[in-house]
Short mmCIF file of C-alpha atoms in Angstrom, two decimals:
data_model
loop_
_atom_site.label_atom_id
_atom_site.label_comp_id
_atom_site.label_asym_id
_atom_site.label_seq_id
_atom_site.Cartn_x
_atom_site.Cartn_y
_atom_site.Cartn_z
CA MET A 27 -6.02 -23.60 9.30
CA PHE A 28 -4.04 -23.03 6.11
CA MET A 29 -2.33 -19.93 5.76
CA ALA A 30 0.17 -18.78 3.08
CA LYS A 31 3.56 -17.90 4.19
CA GLU A 32 3.29 -14.30 3.29
CA ASP A 33 -0.10 -14.16 4.93
CA LYS A 34 1.33 -15.44 8.12
CA LYS A 35 4.03 -12.90 8.07
CA GLN A 36 1.63 -10.11 7.53
CA ASP A 37 -0.57 -11.47 10.22
CA GLN A 38 2.25 -11.54 12.78
CA ALA A 39 3.38 -8.04 11.72
CA THR A 40 -0.11 -6.52 12.38
CA GLN A 41 -0.54 -8.12 15.81
CA VAL A 42 -0.60 -5.55 18.58
CA ALA A 43 1.91 -5.89 21.45
CA ILE A 44 0.81 -6.10 25.04
CA GLY A 45 0.76 -2.70 26.62
CA GLU A 46 0.17 -0.88 23.39
CA ALA A 47 -2.03 2.14 23.77
CA VAL A 48 -4.55 1.13 21.18
CA GLY A 49 -7.16 3.63 22.23
CA THR A 50 -4.85 6.55 22.00
CA VAL A 51 -3.64 5.46 18.48
CA ALA A 52 -7.20 4.96 17.44
CA ALA A 53 -8.12 8.53 18.59
CA GLN A 54 -5.28 10.08 16.77
CA SER A 55 -5.97 7.99 13.68
CA ILE A 56 -9.45 9.30 13.42
CA GLY A 57 -8.60 12.82 14.72
CA GLU A 58 -5.87 13.75 12.46
CA PRO A 59 -7.70 13.11 9.02
CA GLY A 60 -10.66 14.83 10.75
CA THR A 61 -8.87 18.16 10.65
CA GLN A 62 -8.77 17.75 6.87
CA MET A 63 -12.42 17.04 6.41
CA ILE A 64 -14.40 19.30 4.30
CA LEU A 65 -17.30 21.04 6.10
CA ARG A 66 -18.99 21.72 2.87
CA THR A 67 -21.55 19.20 1.69
CA PHE A 68 -21.97 18.27 -1.97
CA HIS A 69 -25.25 19.02 -3.46
CA TYR A 70 -26.68 16.60 -5.93
CA ALA A 71 -29.05 17.94 -8.51
CA GLY A 72 -32.05 15.71 -9.61
CA ILE A 73 -33.63 12.69 -8.15
CA GLU A 74 -31.61 12.70 -4.99
CA SER A 75 -34.07 14.93 -3.14
CA THR A 76 -32.98 13.90 0.25
CA ILE A 77 -29.55 15.13 1.20
CA ALA A 78 -28.14 13.28 4.17
CA THR A 79 -25.88 15.02 6.74
CA SER A 80 -22.23 14.37 5.80
CA GLY A 81 -18.74 15.26 6.82
CA LEU A 82 -17.77 16.55 10.32
CA PRO A 83 -21.37 17.23 11.48
CA ARG A 84 -22.29 13.53 10.81
CA ILE A 85 -19.24 12.17 12.53
CA VAL A 86 -20.01 14.29 15.62
CA GLU A 87 -23.60 13.09 15.46
CA LEU A 88 -22.36 9.48 15.50
CA VAL A 89 -19.86 9.84 18.14
CA ASP A 90 -22.17 11.74 20.40
CA ALA A 91 -24.78 9.07 20.10
CA LYS A 92 -27.61 11.28 19.13
CA LYS A 93 -30.98 9.71 19.68
CA LYS A 94 -32.36 11.10 16.56
CA PRO A 95 -30.19 11.80 13.55
CA THR A 96 -30.83 15.06 11.62
CA THR A 97 -31.43 13.17 8.45
CA PRO A 98 -32.84 9.69 9.16
CA LEU A 99 -32.88 7.51 6.19
CA THR A 100 -34.16 4.00 5.69
CA TYR A 101 -33.05 1.75 2.86
CA THR A 102 -35.61 -0.84 2.08
CA TYR A 103 -34.40 -3.69 -0.07
CA LEU A 104 -36.81 -6.02 -1.90
CA ASN A 105 -37.06 -9.74 -2.04
CA ASP A 106 -34.96 -11.57 -4.74
CA ASN A 107 -38.12 -12.28 -6.96
CA ILE A 108 -39.25 -8.61 -7.30
CA LYS A 109 -35.96 -6.66 -6.78
CA ASN A 110 -35.29 -6.23 -10.52
CA ASN A 111 -38.91 -5.47 -11.29
CA PHE A 112 -39.34 -1.67 -11.69
CA GLU A 113 -43.08 -1.75 -11.44
CA LYS A 114 -43.14 -3.81 -8.26
CA ALA A 115 -40.54 -1.51 -6.81
CA THR A 116 -42.59 1.50 -7.69
CA ASP A 117 -45.49 -0.08 -6.00
CA MET A 118 -43.49 -0.66 -2.91
CA THR A 119 -42.38 2.93 -2.89
CA LYS A 120 -46.05 4.05 -3.06
CA ARG A 121 -46.95 1.65 -0.09
CA ILE A 122 -44.16 3.15 1.93
CA ASN A 123 -44.40 6.74 1.01
CA GLU A 124 -46.16 8.60 3.69
CA VAL A 125 -49.00 10.89 2.49
CA TYR A 126 -50.92 13.20 4.69
CA LEU A 127 -54.36 14.46 4.15
CA ALA A 128 -52.98 17.88 3.80
CA ASP A 129 -51.02 16.61 0.82
CA VAL A 130 -54.10 15.53 -1.12
CA ALA A 131 -56.71 18.05 -0.05
CA LYS A 132 -57.36 21.12 -2.02
CA ARG A 133 -59.36 22.64 0.71
CA VAL A 134 -61.15 21.69 3.83
CA VAL A 135 -64.45 23.40 4.74
CA GLU A 136 -65.95 23.22 8.08
CA SER A 137 -69.77 23.60 8.57
CA PHE A 138 -70.54 24.59 12.15
CA SER A 139 -74.35 24.61 11.70
CA LYS A 140 -74.39 21.13 10.31
CA GLY A 141 -71.49 19.68 12.32
CA THR A 142 -69.68 18.50 9.26
CA ILE A 143 -66.18 18.89 7.70
CA THR A 144 -66.07 18.69 3.95
CA ILE A 145 -62.73 17.75 2.31
CA VAL A 146 -62.30 18.61 -1.34
CA LEU A 147 -59.60 16.60 -2.73
CA ASN A 148 -57.02 17.64 -5.34
CA ARG A 149 -57.52 15.30 -8.18
CA GLN A 150 -54.00 15.33 -9.52
CA GLU A 151 -52.38 14.66 -6.11
CA VAL A 152 -54.92 11.87 -5.38
CA GLU A 153 -54.15 10.17 -8.74
CA ALA A 154 -50.34 10.71 -8.34
CA ASN A 155 -50.52 8.70 -5.09
CA ASP A 156 -52.78 5.89 -6.51
CA LEU A 157 -55.57 6.70 -4.31
CA THR A 158 -59.25 7.01 -4.50
CA ALA A 159 -61.59 9.20 -2.47
CA LYS A 160 -63.24 6.08 -0.99
CA GLN A 161 -59.94 4.70 0.20
CA ILE A 162 -59.20 7.97 1.86
CA ALA A 163 -62.67 8.22 3.49
CA SER A 164 -62.27 4.57 4.90
CA LYS A 165 -58.96 5.56 6.35
CA ILE A 166 -60.51 8.47 8.08
CA GLU A 167 -63.33 6.43 9.25
CA LYS A 168 -60.99 3.88 10.83
CA ALA A 169 -58.69 6.54 12.38
CA PHE A 170 -61.27 8.74 13.84
CA ASN A 171 -64.26 6.51 14.21
CA LEU A 172 -66.54 8.97 12.36
CA ASP A 173 -69.07 8.58 9.53
CA THR A 174 -68.10 9.71 6.06
CA THR A 175 -70.04 10.11 2.89
CA VAL A 176 -68.08 10.31 -0.49
CA GLU A 177 -69.41 12.23 -3.35
CA ASP A 178 -67.07 12.38 -6.49
CA ARG A 179 -64.00 14.15 -4.94
CA ARG A 180 -65.72 15.48 -1.90
CA ILE A 181 -65.65 13.61 1.48
CA THR A 182 -68.00 14.82 4.09
CA VAL A 183 -67.21 13.86 7.63
CA ASN A 184 -69.94 13.92 10.18
CA VAL A 185 -68.54 14.99 13.44
CA HIS A 186 -71.92 14.44 15.34
CA THR A 187 -71.44 17.58 17.41
CA LYS A 188 -71.96 21.27 17.03
CA ASP A 189 -69.31 22.24 19.47
CA LEU A 190 -67.05 24.72 17.66
CA ARG A 191 -63.91 23.83 19.47
CA LYS A 192 -64.43 20.02 18.81
CA ILE A 193 -65.01 20.60 15.12
CA ARG A 194 -61.86 22.79 14.81
CA SER A 195 -59.64 20.36 16.69
CA THR A 196 -60.90 17.51 14.43
CA THR A 197 -60.00 19.54 11.38
CA THR A 198 -56.45 20.10 12.62
CA LYS A 199 -56.15 16.37 13.38
CA LEU A 200 -57.55 15.43 10.07
CA TYR A 201 -54.84 17.60 8.25
CA GLU A 202 -52.08 15.69 9.99
CA SER A 203 -53.70 12.16 9.43
CA VAL A 204 -51.87 9.72 7.29
CA VAL A 205 -53.99 8.60 4.36
CA SER A 206 -51.52 6.39 2.67
CA GLY A 207 -48.19 4.67 3.25
CA VAL A 208 -46.41 3.88 6.38
CA GLU A 209 -46.76 6.03 9.37
CA GLY A 210 -43.34 7.69 10.30
CA ALA A 211 -41.73 6.43 7.17
CA GLY A 212 -41.51 9.94 5.56
CA LYS A 213 -41.28 10.63 1.83
CA ALA A 214 -39.99 7.60 -0.12
CA VAL A 215 -38.02 7.54 -3.34
CA ILE A 216 -37.12 4.70 -5.66
CA ARG A 217 -33.45 4.19 -6.53
CA GLN A 218 -31.37 1.82 -8.59
CA ASP A 219 -28.13 0.24 -7.45
CA LYS A 220 -25.53 1.15 -9.94
CA LYS A 221 -23.61 -2.24 -9.59
CA THR A 222 -26.36 -4.88 -9.18
CA GLN A 223 -29.06 -2.86 -11.19
CA GLU A 224 -31.63 -3.81 -8.54
CA PHE A 225 -34.19 -1.26 -7.14
CA TYR A 226 -34.54 -0.31 -3.68
CA VAL A 227 -36.49 2.35 -1.85
CA VAL A 228 -35.04 5.15 0.28
CA SER A 229 -37.43 6.78 2.89
CA ALA A 230 -36.76 9.82 5.01
CA GLY A 231 -37.63 8.29 8.38
CA SER A 232 -36.53 5.54 10.70
CA ALA A 233 -39.66 3.60 11.12
CA LEU A 234 -38.20 0.25 10.52
CA GLU A 235 -40.79 -2.01 12.27
CA PRO A 236 -43.83 -1.11 10.16
CA ILE A 237 -41.91 -1.31 6.92
CA MET A 238 -40.56 -4.74 7.83
CA GLU A 239 -44.25 -5.89 8.08
CA LEU A 240 -44.80 -5.18 4.48
CA GLU A 241 -44.87 -8.00 2.01
CA GLY A 242 -41.95 -8.34 -0.43
CA VAL A 243 -39.39 -6.57 1.91
CA ASP A 244 -36.13 -8.31 2.46
CA LYS A 245 -35.94 -8.22 6.22
CA SER A 246 -32.40 -9.38 6.27
CA ARG A 247 -31.08 -6.32 4.38
CA ILE A 248 -33.36 -3.43 5.51
CA TYR A 249 -31.00 -0.81 6.86
CA SER A 250 -31.28 2.64 8.57
CA ASN A 251 -28.67 5.23 9.26
CA ASP A 252 -30.37 5.75 12.57
CA ILE A 253 -28.18 3.71 14.86
CA PHE A 254 -30.71 3.67 17.57
CA ALA A 255 -33.42 2.44 15.28
CA MET A 256 -31.00 -0.53 14.24
CA TYR A 257 -30.36 -1.04 18.08
CA ARG A 258 -34.03 -1.18 18.89
CA VAL A 259 -34.82 -3.73 16.22
CA PHE A 260 -31.81 -5.86 15.77
CA GLY A 261 -29.75 -5.43 18.85
CA VAL A 262 -26.28 -4.16 20.00
CA GLU A 263 -24.30 -6.22 17.57
CA ALA A 264 -26.21 -4.64 14.59
CA ALA A 265 -25.82 -1.26 16.23
CA ARG A 266 -22.05 -1.77 16.43
CA ASN A 267 -21.88 -2.83 12.88
CA SER A 268 -23.99 -0.08 11.52
CA LEU A 269 -21.99 2.42 13.52
CA ILE A 270 -18.78 1.30 11.84
CA LYS A 271 -20.65 1.22 8.53
CA GLU A 272 -21.79 4.70 8.95
CA LEU A 273 -18.31 6.09 10.11
CA LYS A 274 -16.64 4.31 7.41
CA GLN A 275 -19.09 5.71 4.67
CA THR A 276 -18.82 9.19 5.96
CA LEU A 277 -15.00 9.14 6.19
CA GLN A 278 -13.99 7.04 3.22
CA GLU A 279 -16.74 7.44 0.63
CA GLU A 280 -17.83 11.10 1.15
CA GLN A 281 -14.54 12.58 2.17
CA GLY A 282 -12.00 10.30 0.57
CA ILE A 283 -10.18 9.66 3.94
CA SER A 284 -9.06 6.12 4.66
CA ILE A 285 -8.57 4.94 8.18
CA SER A 286 -7.86 1.34 9.11
CA ASP A 287 -11.13 -0.44 10.08
CA ARG A 288 -9.50 -1.52 13.33
CA HIS A 289 -9.64 2.02 14.88
CA LEU A 290 -13.34 2.32 13.93
CA MET A 291 -14.05 -1.12 15.32
CA LEU A 292 -12.37 -0.25 18.60
CA LEU A 293 -14.51 2.94 18.78
CA ALA A 294 -17.74 1.11 18.06
CA ASP A 295 -16.72 -1.66 20.47
CA ALA A 296 -16.13 0.82 23.31
CA MET A 297 -19.39 2.59 22.63
CA THR A 298 -21.46 -0.51 22.78
CA MET A 299 -19.48 -2.14 25.58
CA SER A 300 -22.29 -1.67 28.26
CA GLY A 301 -24.95 -3.27 26.03
CA MET A 302 -26.38 0.12 25.14
CA ILE A 303 -25.01 2.85 22.88
CA LYS A 304 -22.96 5.39 24.97
CA SER A 305 -21.64 8.57 23.55
CA VAL A 306 -18.01 9.39 23.72
CA GLY A 307 -17.61 12.39 26.18
CA ARG A 308 -18.95 13.87 29.34
CA HIS A 309 -22.29 12.11 29.36
CA GLY A 310 -20.99 8.67 28.15
CA LEU A 311 -17.75 6.90 28.17
CA SER A 312 -15.58 9.63 29.79
CA GLY A 313 -18.09 10.45 32.40
CA GLU A 314 -18.40 6.90 33.70
CA LYS A 315 -14.74 6.03 34.15
CA ASN A 316 -13.85 4.17 37.21
CA SER A 317 -11.33 6.55 38.45
CA VAL A 318 -12.17 9.79 40.19
CA PHE A 319 -9.03 11.60 39.10
CA ALA A 320 -9.59 10.53 35.36
CA ARG A 321 -12.99 11.87 35.34
CA ALA A 322 -11.92 15.13 37.14
CA ALA A 323 -8.99 15.56 34.71
CA TYR A 324 -11.38 15.54 31.93
CA GLU A 325 -14.36 17.82 32.42
CA GLU A 326 -16.30 19.16 35.45
CA THR A 327 -13.34 18.89 37.81
CA VAL A 328 -14.96 20.12 41.02
CA LYS A 329 -18.16 18.38 40.60
CA HIS A 330 -16.34 14.95 40.47
CA LEU A 331 -13.97 15.80 43.41
CA ILE A 332 -16.75 17.00 45.65
CA ASN A 333 -18.94 14.09 44.93
CA ALA A 334 -15.96 11.62 45.41
CA ALA A 335 -15.22 13.21 48.73
CA ALA A 336 -18.95 13.21 49.88
CA PHE A 337 -19.41 9.51 49.02
CA GLY A 338 -15.94 8.27 50.08
CA GLU A 339 -14.79 7.01 46.70
CA THR A 340 -11.63 5.13 46.26
CA ASP A 341 -9.28 5.39 43.24
CA PRO A 342 -7.72 2.12 42.11
CA MET A 343 -5.09 4.04 40.25
CA LYS A 344 -5.08 1.63 37.37
CA GLY A 345 -5.61 3.89 34.45
CA VAL A 346 -3.32 6.18 32.50
CA THR A 347 -4.70 9.55 33.30
CA GLU A 348 -4.70 9.29 37.09
CA ASN A 349 -1.21 8.06 37.17
CA ILE A 350 0.09 10.92 35.07
CA LEU A 351 -1.75 13.18 37.41
CA VAL A 352 -0.01 11.93 40.55
CA GLY A 353 3.37 11.52 38.71
CA LYS A 354 3.47 7.75 38.86
CA GLN A 355 4.67 5.40 36.11
CA ILE A 356 1.80 4.86 33.68
CA PRO A 357 0.48 1.19 33.11
CA LEU A 358 1.47 1.29 29.49
CA GLY A 359 4.05 -0.30 27.36
CA THR A 360 7.14 -1.19 29.69
CA GLY A 361 5.14 0.43 32.60
CA ALA A 362 2.49 -2.27 32.21
CA VAL A 363 4.84 -5.03 33.52
CA ARG A 364 5.98 -5.51 37.09
CA LEU A 365 8.84 -7.37 38.61
CA THR A 366 8.48 -9.87 41.29
CA VAL A 367 10.98 -12.10 42.97
CA LYS A 368 10.23 -15.43 44.83
CA LYS A 369 10.93 -15.31 48.47
CA GLU A 370 13.05 -18.38 48.26
CA ASP A 371 15.23 -16.97 45.49
CA LEU A 372 15.70 -13.85 47.58
CA ALA A 373 17.19 -15.83 50.39
CA LYS A 374 19.73 -17.32 48.03
CA LEU A 375 21.12 -14.01 47.14
CA LYS A 376 24.32 -13.05 48.88
CA PRO A 377 25.17 -9.44 49.50
CA LYS A 378 28.15 -8.29 47.58
CA LYS A 379 31.18 -6.91 49.31
CA SER A 380 31.66 -3.26 48.52
CA LYS A 381 35.13 -2.25 47.73
CA ASP A 382 35.17 0.92 49.74
CA MET B 18 -39.96 -6.96 18.22
CA ALA B 19 -38.96 -10.37 17.16
CA VAL B 20 -36.95 -10.73 13.88
CA LYS B 21 -37.72 -13.78 11.95
CA ARG B 22 -34.91 -13.80 9.52
CA GLU B 23 -31.33 -13.25 10.24
CA HIS B 24 -30.19 -9.66 9.36
CA GLU B 25 -26.87 -9.34 7.48
CA LEU B 26 -25.53 -7.01 10.17
CA VAL B 27 -26.39 -9.42 12.95
CA PRO B 28 -23.72 -12.07 13.59
CA ALA B 29 -24.76 -15.52 15.13
CA HIS B 30 -25.51 -15.35 18.81
CA GLU B 31 -25.23 -18.52 20.99
CA ILE B 32 -25.65 -19.27 24.72
CA MET B 33 -22.54 -20.70 26.30
CA SER B 34 -22.86 -23.77 28.68
CA GLU B 35 -21.55 -23.42 32.21
CA ASN B 36 -18.52 -25.64 31.56
CA GLU B 37 -17.66 -23.57 28.41
CA VAL B 38 -17.79 -20.46 30.59
CA LYS B 39 -15.66 -21.84 33.26
CA LYS B 40 -12.99 -22.83 30.82
CA LEU B 41 -13.00 -19.57 29.15
CA MET B 42 -12.77 -17.56 32.19
CA GLN B 43 -9.83 -19.65 33.25
CA GLU B 44 -8.16 -19.23 29.92
CA MET B 45 -8.62 -15.41 29.88
CA GLY B 46 -8.01 -14.87 33.60
CA VAL B 47 -11.14 -12.61 33.98
CA GLN B 48 -14.43 -12.58 35.74
CA THR B 49 -17.70 -12.82 33.82
CA TYR B 50 -18.74 -9.39 34.70
CA ASN B 51 -15.56 -7.97 33.12
CA LEU B 52 -16.74 -9.02 29.68
CA PRO B 53 -18.63 -6.56 27.43
CA LYS B 54 -22.46 -6.55 28.16
CA ILE B 55 -25.58 -7.30 26.45
CA LEU B 56 -29.04 -6.48 27.88
CA VAL B 57 -31.59 -9.26 28.65
CA THR B 58 -34.01 -7.05 26.63
CA ASP B 59 -31.84 -6.93 23.58
CA PRO B 60 -33.72 -8.42 20.54
CA GLN B 61 -30.96 -11.04 20.04
CA ALA B 62 -30.89 -12.04 23.75
CA VAL B 63 -34.75 -12.25 23.86
CA LYS B 64 -34.68 -14.44 20.69
CA LEU B 65 -32.37 -16.93 22.42
CA GLY B 66 -34.21 -16.72 25.67
CA ALA B 67 -30.98 -15.88 27.44
CA LYS B 68 -31.12 -15.17 31.15
CA THR B 69 -29.15 -12.73 33.40
CA GLY B 70 -25.74 -14.04 34.22
CA GLN B 71 -25.38 -16.15 31.09
CA ILE B 72 -22.69 -15.45 28.48
CA LEU B 73 -23.47 -15.17 24.84
CA LYS B 74 -20.83 -16.24 22.39
CA ILE B 75 -21.01 -14.05 19.15
CA HIS B 76 -19.53 -15.28 15.98
CA ARG B 77 -18.16 -12.16 14.52
CA LYS B 78 -16.96 -12.08 10.87
CA ASP B 79 -14.03 -10.03 9.82
CA GLY B 80 -13.71 -10.34 6.16
CA GLU B 81 -12.90 -14.10 5.64
CA ASN B 82 -12.02 -14.83 9.19
CA GLU B 83 -14.45 -15.50 12.07
CA TYR B 84 -13.57 -14.67 15.58
CA PRO B 85 -15.51 -15.03 18.80
CA TYR B 86 -16.82 -12.14 20.91
CA TYR B 87 -18.33 -12.63 24.39
CA ARG B 88 -21.03 -10.59 26.09
CA TYR B 89 -22.39 -11.02 29.65
CA VAL B 90 -26.06 -10.85 29.96
CA VAL B 91 -27.18 -8.13 32.29
CA GLU B 92 -30.38 -6.65 33.78
CA ASP B 93 -31.90 -3.70 31.80
#
């Protein structure tokens, strides 16, 4: 492979020596600028209705491998032929935007004597979401398997029973039923990329699978800040990459802290080492170390020592922590190399005569 | 769920042949189980039809450069 002379020099200069404590360096490189991070989040006025968690809380969330982020967001990009079309993009936003019956209903009246529930729709809301009473009625019919009759903006649902409790529970379920959009997608907003001028949809949920089934969605670019959603749909490697992407975005773009990518890559690699996403800390990486002493030195000392004693664990003494603990040389840097002498060579050695 | 088109965040995965694995293990001086892992149920492993015990070679990209990464397929 061709490489310019200067590039080669640079390449050699950035290579890591054997025995270098890369993990410690990475931890300090992330930790030190972390102390300067601003806890305060910026508030944008206007269209940006969804404010994502940022700063230190977000970093903690990522490193702790939280199953559900506080503010899950999904970025849906469109196929090349429609990505610059505002109307098509708006249409996509409407198809994703999750609307509950409670959002479009003005009031819901139950009739216990007839066994029906009448939904009076709010005309403005219905029109704003590009819906018709008929569409809503058919959605309800499908979801609840009940008969409905539509009359202007009134939908009458026949519950086929006069049991008070059943009618009431159906009403509550009706309120929460999704009449339009993708279930679990949340509120969707249209946005325009400043650089490429293309339109994309941001929704406040992490339901990737149903969105990917929609026509016109670019499946190769859909992205969620929910690492576990990415893991579920695309696998560990995608999870690793989005973890790096999220960390980098939080640190560099929002806080103006620049950390070498290598450190973040090491962190993400360590977290996805087992094929799953493990948190850094007691319940994840640190809690699953091989050495009893290393675990005991971190947290819950007594628990680990008692368990080790009860199950007869052995400690291979190969790590750093346990060797510091017992006062041995640590296997890092010059301590990582051992000296061995061949037996034949040993025989050749002649003892020196001492002078005194 | 199977993904039809490649995602920009997913590097190419590939199942390694036994000979390749043998050679690699000799080169690196490690055992297969020492490598980072990937679950058999992982979408990418399912897509390739990988079995437990095999090794997946992942063609990761780092800017312009490409470098290999290896993952050992393990039971869920």
